[in-house]
PDB file of C-alpha atoms in Angstrom:
ATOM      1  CA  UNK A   1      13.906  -7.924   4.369  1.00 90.00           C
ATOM      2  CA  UNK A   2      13.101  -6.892   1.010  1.00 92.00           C
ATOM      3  CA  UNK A   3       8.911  -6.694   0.616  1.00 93.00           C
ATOM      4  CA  UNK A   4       9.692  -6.352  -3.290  1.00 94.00           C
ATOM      5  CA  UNK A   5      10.731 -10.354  -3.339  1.00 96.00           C
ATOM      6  CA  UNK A   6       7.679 -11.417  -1.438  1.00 96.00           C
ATOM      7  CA  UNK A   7       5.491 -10.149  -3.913  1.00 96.00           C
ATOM      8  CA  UNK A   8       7.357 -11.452  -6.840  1.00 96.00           C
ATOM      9  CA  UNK A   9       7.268 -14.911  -5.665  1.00 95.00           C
ATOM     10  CA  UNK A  10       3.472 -14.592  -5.256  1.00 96.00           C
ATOM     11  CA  UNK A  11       2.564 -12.761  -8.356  1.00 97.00           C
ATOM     12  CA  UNK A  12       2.197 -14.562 -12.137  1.00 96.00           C
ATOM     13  CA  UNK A  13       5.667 -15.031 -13.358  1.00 95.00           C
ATOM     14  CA  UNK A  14       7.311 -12.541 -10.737  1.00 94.00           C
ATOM     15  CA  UNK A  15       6.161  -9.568 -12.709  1.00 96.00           C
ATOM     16  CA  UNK A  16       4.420  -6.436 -11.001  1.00 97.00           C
ATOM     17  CA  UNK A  17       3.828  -2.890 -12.189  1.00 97.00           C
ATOM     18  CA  UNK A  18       4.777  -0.259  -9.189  1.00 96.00           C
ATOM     19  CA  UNK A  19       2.996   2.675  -8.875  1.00 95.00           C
ATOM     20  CA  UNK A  20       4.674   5.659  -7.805  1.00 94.00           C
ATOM     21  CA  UNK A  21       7.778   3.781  -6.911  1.00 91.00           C
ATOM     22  CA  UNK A  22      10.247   6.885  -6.157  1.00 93.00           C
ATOM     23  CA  UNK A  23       7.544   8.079  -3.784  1.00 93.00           C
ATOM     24  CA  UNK A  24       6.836   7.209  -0.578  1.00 91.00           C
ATOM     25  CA  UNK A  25       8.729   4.369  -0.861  1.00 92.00           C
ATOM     26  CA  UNK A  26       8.450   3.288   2.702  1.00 93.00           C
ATOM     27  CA  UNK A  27       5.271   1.206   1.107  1.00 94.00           C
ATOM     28  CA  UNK A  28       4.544  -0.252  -2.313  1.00 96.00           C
ATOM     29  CA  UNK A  29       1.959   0.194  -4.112  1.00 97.00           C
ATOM     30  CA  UNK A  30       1.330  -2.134  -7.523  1.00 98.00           C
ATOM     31  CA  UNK A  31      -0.616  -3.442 -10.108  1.00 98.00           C
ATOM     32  CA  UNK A  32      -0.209  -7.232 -11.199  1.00 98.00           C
ATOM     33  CA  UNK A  33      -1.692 -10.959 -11.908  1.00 98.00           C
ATOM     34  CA  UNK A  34      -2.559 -13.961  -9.381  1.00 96.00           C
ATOM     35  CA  UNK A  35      -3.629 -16.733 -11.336  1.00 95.00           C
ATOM     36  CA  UNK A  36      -4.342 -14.761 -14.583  1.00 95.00           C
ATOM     37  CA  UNK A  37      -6.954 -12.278 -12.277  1.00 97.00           C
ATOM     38  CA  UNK A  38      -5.742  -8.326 -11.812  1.00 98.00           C
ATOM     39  CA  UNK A  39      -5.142  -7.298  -8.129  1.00 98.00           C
ATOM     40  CA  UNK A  40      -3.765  -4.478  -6.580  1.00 98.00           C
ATOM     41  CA  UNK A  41      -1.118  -5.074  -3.934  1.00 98.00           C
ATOM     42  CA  UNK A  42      -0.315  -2.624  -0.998  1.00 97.00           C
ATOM     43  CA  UNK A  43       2.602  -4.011   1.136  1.00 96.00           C
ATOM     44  CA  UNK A  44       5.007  -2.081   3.825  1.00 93.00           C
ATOM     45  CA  UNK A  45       9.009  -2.127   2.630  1.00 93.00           C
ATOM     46  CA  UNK A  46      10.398  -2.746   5.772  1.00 91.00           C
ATOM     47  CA  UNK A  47      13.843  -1.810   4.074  1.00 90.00           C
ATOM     48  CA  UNK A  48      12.395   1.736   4.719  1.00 87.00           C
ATOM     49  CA  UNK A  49      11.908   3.430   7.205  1.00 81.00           C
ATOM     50  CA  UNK A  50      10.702   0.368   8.947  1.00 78.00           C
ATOM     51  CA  UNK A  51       7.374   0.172   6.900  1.00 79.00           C
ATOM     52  CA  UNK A  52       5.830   2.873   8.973  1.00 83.00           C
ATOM     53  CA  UNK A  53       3.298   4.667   7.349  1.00 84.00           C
ATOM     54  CA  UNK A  54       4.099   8.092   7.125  1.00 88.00           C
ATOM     55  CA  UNK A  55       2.234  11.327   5.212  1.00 86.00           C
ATOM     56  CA  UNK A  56       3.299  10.435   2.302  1.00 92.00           C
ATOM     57  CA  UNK A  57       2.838   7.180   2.415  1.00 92.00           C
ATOM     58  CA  UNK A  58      -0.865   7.113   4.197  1.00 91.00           C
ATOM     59  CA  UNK A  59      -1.635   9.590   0.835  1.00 94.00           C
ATOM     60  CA  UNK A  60       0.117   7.356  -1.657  1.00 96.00           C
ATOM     61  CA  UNK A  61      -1.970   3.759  -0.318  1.00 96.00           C
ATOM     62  CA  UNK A  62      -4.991   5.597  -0.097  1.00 96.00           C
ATOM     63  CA  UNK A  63      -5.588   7.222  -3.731  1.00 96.00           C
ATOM     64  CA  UNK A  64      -3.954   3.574  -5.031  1.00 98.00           C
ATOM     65  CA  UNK A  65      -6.647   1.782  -2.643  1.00 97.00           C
ATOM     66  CA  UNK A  66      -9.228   4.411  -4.586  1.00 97.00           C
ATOM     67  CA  UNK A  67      -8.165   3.589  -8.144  1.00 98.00           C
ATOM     68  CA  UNK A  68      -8.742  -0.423  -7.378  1.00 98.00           C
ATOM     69  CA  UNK A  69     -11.704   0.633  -6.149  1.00 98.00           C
ATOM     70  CA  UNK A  70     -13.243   2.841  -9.208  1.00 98.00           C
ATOM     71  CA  UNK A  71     -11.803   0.477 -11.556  1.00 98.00           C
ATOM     72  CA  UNK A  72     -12.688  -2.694  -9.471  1.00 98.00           C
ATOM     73  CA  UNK A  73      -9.586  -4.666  -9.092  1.00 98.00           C
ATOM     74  CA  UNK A  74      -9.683  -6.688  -5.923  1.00 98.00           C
ATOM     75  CA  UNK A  75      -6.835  -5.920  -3.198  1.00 98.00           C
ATOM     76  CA  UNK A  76      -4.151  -7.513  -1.378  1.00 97.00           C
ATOM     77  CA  UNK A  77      -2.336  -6.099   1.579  1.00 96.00           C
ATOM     78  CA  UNK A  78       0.280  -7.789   3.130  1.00 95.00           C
ATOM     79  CA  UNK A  79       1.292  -6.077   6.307  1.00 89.00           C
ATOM     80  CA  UNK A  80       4.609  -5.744   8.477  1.00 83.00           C
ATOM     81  CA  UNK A  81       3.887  -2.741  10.051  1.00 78.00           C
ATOM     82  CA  UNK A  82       5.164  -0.982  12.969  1.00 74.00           C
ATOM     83  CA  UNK A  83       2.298   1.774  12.936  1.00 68.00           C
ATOM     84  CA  UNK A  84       2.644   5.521  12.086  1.00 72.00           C
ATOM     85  CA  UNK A  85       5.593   7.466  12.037  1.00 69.00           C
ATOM     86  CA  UNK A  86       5.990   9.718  15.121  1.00 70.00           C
ATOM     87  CA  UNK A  87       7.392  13.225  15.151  1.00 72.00           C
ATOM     88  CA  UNK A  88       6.195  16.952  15.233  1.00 80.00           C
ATOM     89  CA  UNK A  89       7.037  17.693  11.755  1.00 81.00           C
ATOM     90  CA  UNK A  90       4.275  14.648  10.743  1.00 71.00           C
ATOM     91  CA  UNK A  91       1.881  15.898  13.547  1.00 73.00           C
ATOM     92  CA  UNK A  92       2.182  19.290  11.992  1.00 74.00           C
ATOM     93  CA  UNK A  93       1.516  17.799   8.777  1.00 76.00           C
ATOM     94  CA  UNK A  94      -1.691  15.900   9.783  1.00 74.00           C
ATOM     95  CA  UNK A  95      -0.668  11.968  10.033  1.00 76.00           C
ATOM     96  CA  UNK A  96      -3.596  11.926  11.623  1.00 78.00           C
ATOM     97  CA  UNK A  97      -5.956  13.188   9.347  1.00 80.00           C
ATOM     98  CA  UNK A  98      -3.566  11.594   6.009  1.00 79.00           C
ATOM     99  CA  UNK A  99      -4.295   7.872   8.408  1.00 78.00           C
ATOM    100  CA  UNK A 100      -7.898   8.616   8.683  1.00 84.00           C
ATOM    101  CA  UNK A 101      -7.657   8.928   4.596  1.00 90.00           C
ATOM    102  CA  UNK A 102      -5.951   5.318   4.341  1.00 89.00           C
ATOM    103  CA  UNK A 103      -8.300   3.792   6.679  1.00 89.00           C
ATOM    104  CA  UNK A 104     -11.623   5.366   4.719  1.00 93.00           C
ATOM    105  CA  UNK A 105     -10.216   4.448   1.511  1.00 95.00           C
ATOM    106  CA  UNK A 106     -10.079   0.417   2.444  1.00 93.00           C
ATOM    107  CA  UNK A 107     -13.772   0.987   4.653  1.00 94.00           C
ATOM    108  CA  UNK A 108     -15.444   2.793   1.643  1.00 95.00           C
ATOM    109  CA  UNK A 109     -13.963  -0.139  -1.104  1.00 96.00           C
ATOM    110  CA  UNK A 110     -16.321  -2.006  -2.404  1.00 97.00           C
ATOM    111  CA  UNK A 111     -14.028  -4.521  -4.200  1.00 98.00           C
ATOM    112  CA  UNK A 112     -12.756  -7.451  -2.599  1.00 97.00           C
ATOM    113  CA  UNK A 113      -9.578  -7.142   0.041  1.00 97.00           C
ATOM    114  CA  UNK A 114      -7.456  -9.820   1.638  1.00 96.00           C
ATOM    115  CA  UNK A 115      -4.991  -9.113   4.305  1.00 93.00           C
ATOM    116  CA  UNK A 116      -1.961 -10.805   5.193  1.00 92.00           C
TER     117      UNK A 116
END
């Protein structure tokens, strides 16, 4: 399924802002209104490589999952996701290391977060 339509039927008037959306594109990252309040959304596009979270997209979540942060707009995740992309080229990389960077962004935020 498309991730993109769950998060316009629970956003203000359907309408989101994407950040990044050519990269990484496995998971969305976006800016946008719930009952007049800014939040950040982070959701997996299953339409993409299953929603895993690769490199890219561990690096992409975390620096959004940062800006929230600094500029305190709560977050909301909404989850569908098979887990981490396996393969030498992304061990090479350091999927490991980009993961631990995801999971310290949403343990060092200080704004509020709501998973679903």
């Amino acid at each position: 399924y498309d991730m993109t339509k769950v998060v316009e039927e629970i956003v203000d008037d359907g309408e989101y802002l994407e950040v990044h959306e050519r990269w990484a594109r496995n998971i969305i990252c976006a800016l946008a209104r719930m009952d007049g309040h800014a939040v950040g959304i982070v959701a997996n596009q299953p339409q993409v490589l299953a929603g895993v979270l690769d490199i890219e997209a561990s690096e992409k979540a975390a620096r959004f999952v940062q800006m929230c942060d600094a500029f305190n707009i709560p977050i909301i995740t909404l989850l569908d996701v098979p887990g981490f992309l396996p393969g030498v080229d992304q061990e090479h990389g350091g999927i490991i290391r980009h993961g631990a960077k995801l999971l310290y962004a949403y343990c060092n935020a200080t704004v509020p977060r709501i998973s679903l």
